[in-house]
mmCIF file of C-alpha atoms and ligand atoms in Angstrom:
data_model
loop_
_atom_site.group_PDB
_atom_site.id
_atom_site.type_symbol
_atom_site.label_atom_id
_atom_site.label_comp_id
_atom_site.label_asym_id
_atom_site.label_seq_id
_atom_site.Cartn_x
_atom_site.Cartn_y
_atom_site.Cartn_z
ATOM 1 C CA MET A 1 318.600 141.119 129.535
ATOM 2 C CA HIS A 2 320.161 142.186 132.770
ATOM 3 C CA PRO A 3 317.479 143.705 135.505
ATOM 4 C CA ALA A 4 319.707 146.998 136.044
ATOM 5 C CA LEU A 5 320.042 147.369 132.206
ATOM 6 C CA ALA A 6 316.452 147.143 131.743
ATOM 7 C CA LEU A 7 315.534 149.579 134.581
ATOM 8 C CA ILE A 8 317.911 152.078 132.668
ATOM 9 C CA MET A 9 316.712 151.391 129.362
ATOM 10 C CA PHE A 10 312.566 151.296 130.127
ATOM 11 C CA LYS A 11 312.332 154.188 132.860
ATOM 12 C CA HIS A 12 311.235 156.599 129.820
ATOM 13 C CA LYS A 13 308.594 154.288 128.374
ATOM 14 C CA ALA A 14 305.362 153.492 129.769
ATOM 15 C CA CYS A 15 302.455 151.201 129.586
ATOM 16 C CA ILE A 16 298.959 152.646 130.026
ATOM 17 C CA PHE A 17 295.889 150.400 130.765
ATOM 18 C CA ASP A 18 292.416 150.483 130.438
ATOM 19 C CA LEU A 19 290.518 148.947 133.049
ATOM 20 C CA ASP A 20 287.464 147.177 132.302
ATOM 21 C CA GLY A 21 287.964 144.658 129.408
ATOM 22 C CA VAL A 22 291.957 144.683 130.056
ATOM 23 C CA ILE A 23 292.601 144.114 133.583
ATOM 24 C CA VAL A 24 288.980 143.127 135.101
ATOM 25 C CA ASP A 25 285.807 141.808 133.751
ATOM 26 C CA THR A 26 283.378 144.623 134.781
ATOM 27 C CA ALA A 27 281.600 144.614 131.533
ATOM 28 C CA ILE A 28 279.152 142.290 132.720
ATOM 29 C CA TYR A 29 278.142 144.058 135.913
ATOM 30 C CA HIS A 30 277.641 147.132 133.701
ATOM 31 C CA PHE A 31 275.498 144.930 131.370
ATOM 32 C CA LYS A 32 273.664 143.538 134.070
ATOM 33 C CA ALA A 33 272.702 147.131 135.895
ATOM 34 C CA TRP A 34 271.970 149.061 132.410
ATOM 35 C CA LYS A 35 269.741 145.878 131.777
ATOM 36 C CA ARG A 36 268.073 146.022 135.056
ATOM 37 C CA LEU A 37 267.197 149.878 134.567
ATOM 38 C CA ALA A 38 265.902 149.162 131.138
ATOM 39 C CA ASN A 39 263.481 146.513 132.219
ATOM 40 C CA LYS A 40 262.420 148.833 135.015
ATOM 41 C CA LEU A 41 261.501 151.859 132.228
ATOM 42 C CA ASN A 42 259.857 148.644 130.336
ATOM 43 C CA PHE A 43 262.244 147.964 127.495
ATOM 44 C CA ASP A 44 265.378 145.950 126.775
ATOM 45 C CA PHE A 45 268.670 145.952 124.829
ATOM 46 C CA THR A 46 270.470 143.448 123.237
ATOM 47 C CA GLU A 47 274.332 142.042 124.150
ATOM 48 C CA GLU A 48 275.349 143.622 120.445
ATOM 49 C CA GLU A 49 273.992 147.113 121.597
ATOM 50 C CA ASN A 50 276.027 146.724 124.971
ATOM 51 C CA GLU A 51 278.763 145.841 122.941
ATOM 52 C CA LYS A 52 278.673 149.827 121.660
ATOM 53 C CA LEU A 53 278.809 150.976 125.423
ATOM 54 C CA LYS A 54 282.413 149.596 125.847
ATOM 55 C CA GLY A 55 284.608 152.603 127.112
ATOM 56 C CA ILE A 56 281.759 155.084 126.655
ATOM 57 C CA SER A 57 281.049 157.519 129.885
ATOM 58 C CA ARG A 58 278.426 156.418 132.314
ATOM 59 C CA VAL A 59 276.384 159.741 131.030
ATOM 60 C CA ARG A 60 276.535 158.829 127.415
ATOM 61 C CA SER A 61 275.725 155.005 127.892
ATOM 62 C CA LEU A 62 272.493 156.454 129.349
ATOM 63 C CA GLU A 63 271.892 158.589 126.548
ATOM 64 C CA LEU A 64 272.150 155.667 124.071
ATOM 65 C CA ILE A 65 270.402 153.226 126.328
ATOM 66 C CA LEU A 66 267.274 155.582 126.182
ATOM 67 C CA GLU A 67 267.261 156.119 122.497
ATOM 68 C CA TRP A 68 267.276 152.622 121.744
ATOM 69 C CA GLY A 69 264.240 152.260 124.287
ATOM 70 C CA GLY A 70 262.589 155.376 122.487
ATOM 71 C CA VAL A 71 262.354 156.850 126.108
ATOM 72 C CA LYS A 72 262.770 160.634 126.665
ATOM 73 C CA LYS A 73 263.916 161.571 129.990
ATOM 74 C CA THR A 74 264.814 165.251 131.395
ATOM 75 C CA GLU A 75 268.283 166.059 132.515
ATOM 76 C CA THR A 76 267.434 165.692 136.361
ATOM 77 C CA GLU A 77 265.535 162.420 135.688
ATOM 78 C CA ARG A 78 268.420 161.211 133.459
ATOM 79 C CA LEU A 79 271.021 161.925 136.356
ATOM 80 C CA GLN A 80 268.703 160.028 139.175
ATOM 81 C CA LEU A 81 268.634 157.172 136.372
ATOM 82 C CA ALA A 82 272.518 157.267 136.156
ATOM 83 C CA THR A 83 272.967 157.269 139.949
ATOM 84 C CA LEU A 84 270.528 154.306 140.278
ATOM 85 C CA LYS A 85 272.537 152.363 137.893
ATOM 86 C CA ASN A 86 275.578 153.216 139.357
ATOM 87 C CA ASP A 87 274.415 152.012 143.169
ATOM 88 C CA TRP A 88 273.394 148.622 141.601
ATOM 89 C CA TYR A 89 276.766 148.146 139.523
ATOM 90 C CA VAL A 90 278.796 149.508 142.462
ATOM 91 C CA GLU A 91 276.691 146.735 144.663
ATOM 92 C CA MET A 92 278.160 143.972 142.304
ATOM 93 C CA VAL A 93 281.715 145.613 142.401
ATOM 94 C CA ASN A 94 281.961 145.363 146.056
ATOM 95 C CA GLN A 95 281.770 141.827 145.840
ATOM 96 C CA MET A 96 284.813 141.482 144.123
ATOM 97 C CA ARG A 97 287.591 140.014 145.714
ATOM 98 C CA LYS A 98 291.658 139.762 145.491
ATOM 99 C CA ASP A 99 292.974 138.556 142.083
ATOM 100 C CA ASP A 100 289.328 138.658 140.401
ATOM 101 C CA THR A 101 291.083 139.782 137.330
ATOM 102 C CA LEU A 102 291.287 138.863 134.144
ATOM 103 C CA PRO A 103 293.937 135.871 133.064
ATOM 104 C CA GLY A 104 297.429 137.163 132.743
ATOM 105 C CA ALA A 105 296.690 140.794 134.062
ATOM 106 C CA SER A 106 298.279 140.855 137.481
ATOM 107 C CA GLU A 107 301.346 138.913 136.002
ATOM 108 C CA PHE A 108 301.953 141.246 132.927
ATOM 109 C CA LEU A 109 301.493 144.177 135.482
ATOM 110 C CA LYS A 110 304.028 142.658 137.569
ATOM 111 C CA ALA A 111 306.554 141.849 134.521
ATOM 112 C CA VAL A 112 306.419 145.331 133.069
ATOM 113 C CA LYS A 113 307.090 146.948 136.592
ATOM 114 C CA ASP A 114 310.105 144.789 137.232
ATOM 115 C CA ALA A 115 311.332 145.472 133.913
ATOM 116 C CA GLY A 116 311.447 149.612 134.752
ATOM 117 C CA TYR A 117 308.284 150.476 132.834
ATOM 118 C CA LYS A 118 306.118 153.153 134.536
ATOM 119 C CA THR A 119 302.691 152.539 134.466
ATOM 120 C CA ALA A 120 299.291 154.555 134.479
ATOM 121 C CA LEU A 121 295.681 153.640 134.201
ATOM 122 C CA GLY A 122 293.644 155.609 131.754
ATOM 123 C CA SER A 123 289.773 154.388 132.429
ATOM 124 C CA ALA A 124 286.424 156.202 131.640
ATOM 125 C CA SER A 125 285.155 154.877 134.848
ATOM 126 C CA LYS A 126 284.501 156.746 137.946
ATOM 127 C CA ASN A 127 284.894 153.475 140.002
ATOM 128 C CA ALA A 128 288.441 152.736 138.916
ATOM 129 C CA THR A 129 289.905 153.239 142.528
ATOM 130 C CA ILE A 130 287.726 151.302 144.398
ATOM 131 C CA ILE A 131 287.507 148.224 141.832
ATOM 132 C CA LEU A 132 291.794 148.402 141.919
ATOM 133 C CA LYS A 133 291.611 148.547 145.562
ATOM 134 C CA LYS A 134 288.846 145.474 145.425
ATOM 135 C CA VAL A 135 291.224 143.359 143.229
ATOM 136 C CA GLY A 136 294.606 144.470 144.971
ATOM 137 C CA LEU A 137 296.274 146.176 142.272
ATOM 138 C CA LEU A 138 296.262 149.704 142.972
ATOM 139 C CA ASP A 139 299.827 149.895 144.189
ATOM 140 C CA PHE A 140 300.756 148.453 140.569
ATOM 141 C CA PHE A 141 300.068 152.253 139.056
ATOM 142 C CA ASP A 142 301.956 155.281 139.166
ATOM 143 C CA VAL A 143 299.382 157.485 137.963
ATOM 144 C CA ILE A 144 295.837 157.092 137.890
ATOM 145 C CA VAL A 145 293.652 158.726 135.403
ATOM 146 C CA ASP A 146 289.829 158.282 135.347
ATOM 147 C CA GLY A 147 286.369 159.239 134.550
ATOM 148 C CA ASN A 148 286.891 161.718 137.418
ATOM 149 C CA GLN A 149 289.610 163.626 136.078
ATOM 150 C CA VAL A 150 288.373 163.904 132.286
ATOM 151 C CA SER A 151 286.081 166.019 130.518
ATOM 152 C CA ALA A 152 286.294 164.526 127.099
ATOM 153 C CA SER A 153 285.365 160.594 126.695
ATOM 154 C CA LYS A 154 287.223 158.343 124.450
ATOM 155 C CA PRO A 155 287.691 158.297 121.331
ATOM 156 C CA ASP A 156 288.831 161.907 122.652
ATOM 157 C CA PRO A 157 292.804 161.091 123.668
ATOM 158 C CA GLU A 158 292.265 163.222 127.148
ATOM 159 C CA VAL A 159 292.293 160.371 129.264
ATOM 160 C CA PHE A 160 295.881 158.861 127.922
ATOM 161 C CA LEU A 161 297.413 161.903 127.338
ATOM 162 C CA LYS A 162 296.823 162.848 131.166
ATOM 163 C CA GLY A 163 298.263 159.759 131.919
ATOM 164 C CA ALA A 164 301.429 160.443 130.042
ATOM 165 C CA GLU A 165 302.074 163.890 131.443
ATOM 166 C CA GLY A 166 301.110 162.320 135.172
ATOM 167 C CA LEU A 167 304.225 160.009 134.327
ATOM 168 C CA GLY A 168 306.547 162.725 132.522
ATOM 169 C CA ILE A 169 306.596 160.390 129.527
ATOM 170 C CA GLU A 170 306.038 161.491 125.814
ATOM 171 C CA PRO A 171 303.168 160.063 124.100
ATOM 172 C CA ILE A 172 305.528 158.168 121.441
ATOM 173 C CA ASN A 173 307.063 156.009 124.209
ATOM 174 C CA CYS A 174 303.717 155.094 125.723
ATOM 175 C CA VAL A 175 301.899 151.751 124.584
ATOM 176 C CA VAL A 176 298.157 151.647 125.845
ATOM 177 C CA PHE A 177 296.295 148.648 126.421
ATOM 178 C CA GLU A 178 292.704 148.991 125.261
ATOM 179 C CA ASP A 179 289.713 146.490 124.615
ATOM 180 C CA ALA A 180 287.407 149.335 122.974
ATOM 181 C CA ILE A 181 287.235 150.486 119.377
ATOM 182 C CA ALA A 182 286.667 154.066 121.031
ATOM 183 C CA GLY A 183 289.654 153.643 123.312
ATOM 184 C CA VAL A 184 292.002 152.376 120.523
ATOM 185 C CA GLU A 185 291.286 155.548 118.490
ATOM 186 C CA ALA A 186 291.832 157.689 121.285
ATOM 187 C CA ALA A 187 295.227 156.055 121.824
ATOM 188 C CA LYS A 188 296.121 156.674 118.204
ATOM 189 C CA ALA A 189 295.103 160.058 118.523
ATOM 190 C CA GLY A 190 297.204 160.993 121.125
ATOM 191 C CA GLY A 191 300.186 159.785 119.283
ATOM 192 C CA MET A 192 300.660 156.379 121.240
ATOM 193 C CA LYS A 193 301.080 152.698 120.370
ATOM 194 C CA VAL A 194 298.105 150.287 121.070
ATOM 195 C CA VAL A 195 297.927 146.904 121.821
ATOM 196 C CA GLY A 196 294.260 145.719 121.137
ATOM 197 C CA ILE A 197 292.966 143.310 123.789
ATOM 198 C CA GLY A 198 290.321 141.284 121.630
ATOM 199 C CA SER A 199 289.657 140.540 118.042
ATOM 200 C CA ALA A 200 291.764 141.616 115.082
ATOM 201 C CA ASP A 201 288.643 142.063 113.089
ATOM 202 C CA VAL A 202 287.322 144.404 115.600
ATOM 203 C CA LEU A 203 290.328 146.492 116.635
ATOM 204 C CA LYS A 204 291.698 147.064 113.179
ATOM 205 C CA ASP A 205 293.638 150.138 114.093
ATOM 206 C CA ALA A 206 295.827 148.576 116.858
ATOM 207 C CA ASP A 207 299.773 147.995 116.391
ATOM 208 C CA LEU A 208 299.058 144.593 117.846
ATOM 209 C CA VAL A 209 296.179 142.694 118.976
ATOM 210 C CA VAL A 210 296.160 139.749 121.263
ATOM 211 C CA ALA A 211 293.184 137.858 123.174
ATOM 212 C CA GLY A 212 294.124 138.926 126.363
ATOM 213 C CA LEU A 213 297.299 140.102 128.964
ATOM 214 C CA TYR A 214 297.932 136.115 129.358
ATOM 215 C CA LYS A 215 298.903 136.411 125.489
ATOM 216 C CA MET A 216 301.394 139.295 126.072
ATOM 217 C CA ASN A 217 305.149 139.102 127.158
ATOM 218 C CA LEU A 218 308.055 141.741 127.285
ATOM 219 C CA GLU A 219 309.383 140.689 123.925
ATOM 220 C CA LYS A 220 306.204 141.500 121.933
ATOM 221 C CA LEU A 221 305.988 144.987 124.007
ATOM 222 C CA GLU A 222 309.659 145.555 123.150
ATOM 223 C CA LYS A 223 308.709 145.446 119.422
ATOM 224 C CA ILE A 224 306.155 147.870 119.142
ATOM 225 C CA ILE A 225 307.711 150.463 121.343
HETATM 226 P P1 B16 B 1 281.670 154.576 135.592
HETATM 227 P P2 B16 B 1 286.883 151.181 130.658
HETATM 228 C C1 B16 B 1 284.524 152.233 131.060
HETATM 229 O O1 B16 B 1 285.491 151.654 131.555
HETATM 230 C C2 B16 B 1 283.638 150.775 130.893
HETATM 231 O O2 B16 B 1 283.653 150.136 129.609
HETATM 232 C C3 B16 B 1 282.275 151.474 130.230
HETATM 233 O O3 B16 B 1 281.168 150.470 129.705
HETATM 234 C C4 B16 B 1 281.641 152.366 131.568
HETATM 235 O O4 B16 B 1 280.295 153.041 130.932
HETATM 236 C C5 B16 B 1 282.762 153.635 131.761
HETATM 237 O O5 B16 B 1 283.547 152.698 132.147
HETATM 238 C C6 B16 B 1 282.205 154.343 132.924
HETATM 239 O O6 B16 B 1 282.071 153.632 133.828
HETATM 240 O O7 B16 B 1 280.055 154.233 135.436
HETATM 241 O O8 B16 B 1 282.074 153.132 136.375
HETATM 242 O O9 B16 B 1 281.764 155.567 135.580
HETATM 243 O O10 B16 B 1 287.086 150.346 129.669
HETATM 244 O O11 B16 B 1 287.207 152.721 130.245
HETATM 245 O O12 B16 B 1 287.943 151.081 131.948
HETATM 246 MG MG1 MG B 2 287.669 148.769 128.366
#
């Protein structure tokens, strides 16, 4: 397709990307930091349990972990523990380098921008901007919506609806890229199309599932939007 025609066709369509598990692999840092916190409180949790934390806010993640460990804490203590975990997490994130991204992420982002799609980030993380700066992708996004701007966590659609609103694009013309079940549910609840990143057995409600953005291309995108 001629680039000028593509720009006209796609300027009213948008791609909204989740961050952790789609653009970068920060799940491993979350796991290490939460595990360190649980160990400090004299318990442990499994990688299987950790899967349930994907896409879930920091506060809710801590509540779940404390439940698994059978530990009760006051609200003030919970706030201190969440801050401690975040300090450890940010220490690791600060080691990230330019291009420290998941395979195909930078290439696909560049391809959709060049084709004229609008782009937004829709992440539960309050550290999203720092991470995007570290890996050199901040300029690829027209709008950033993260954990600092939303009050309801995924599966509530708020994060994606704010992204669409910020871009001025109708939800029906947005495709969300998500690795978490809660995120796929959120996008669907917002009336958007969803590309699941991961396994089709897990992300059953997605319109299309690919193993990673390295498996995406503009033809596949155009087919679902
Ligand atoms: P933070 P996403 C989510 O990122 C993570 O998947 C989830 O594990 C984490 O608890 C949440 O961000 C909050 O992160 O502690 O940095 O605010 O997948 O929505 O990009
Ligand atoms: Mg995610």
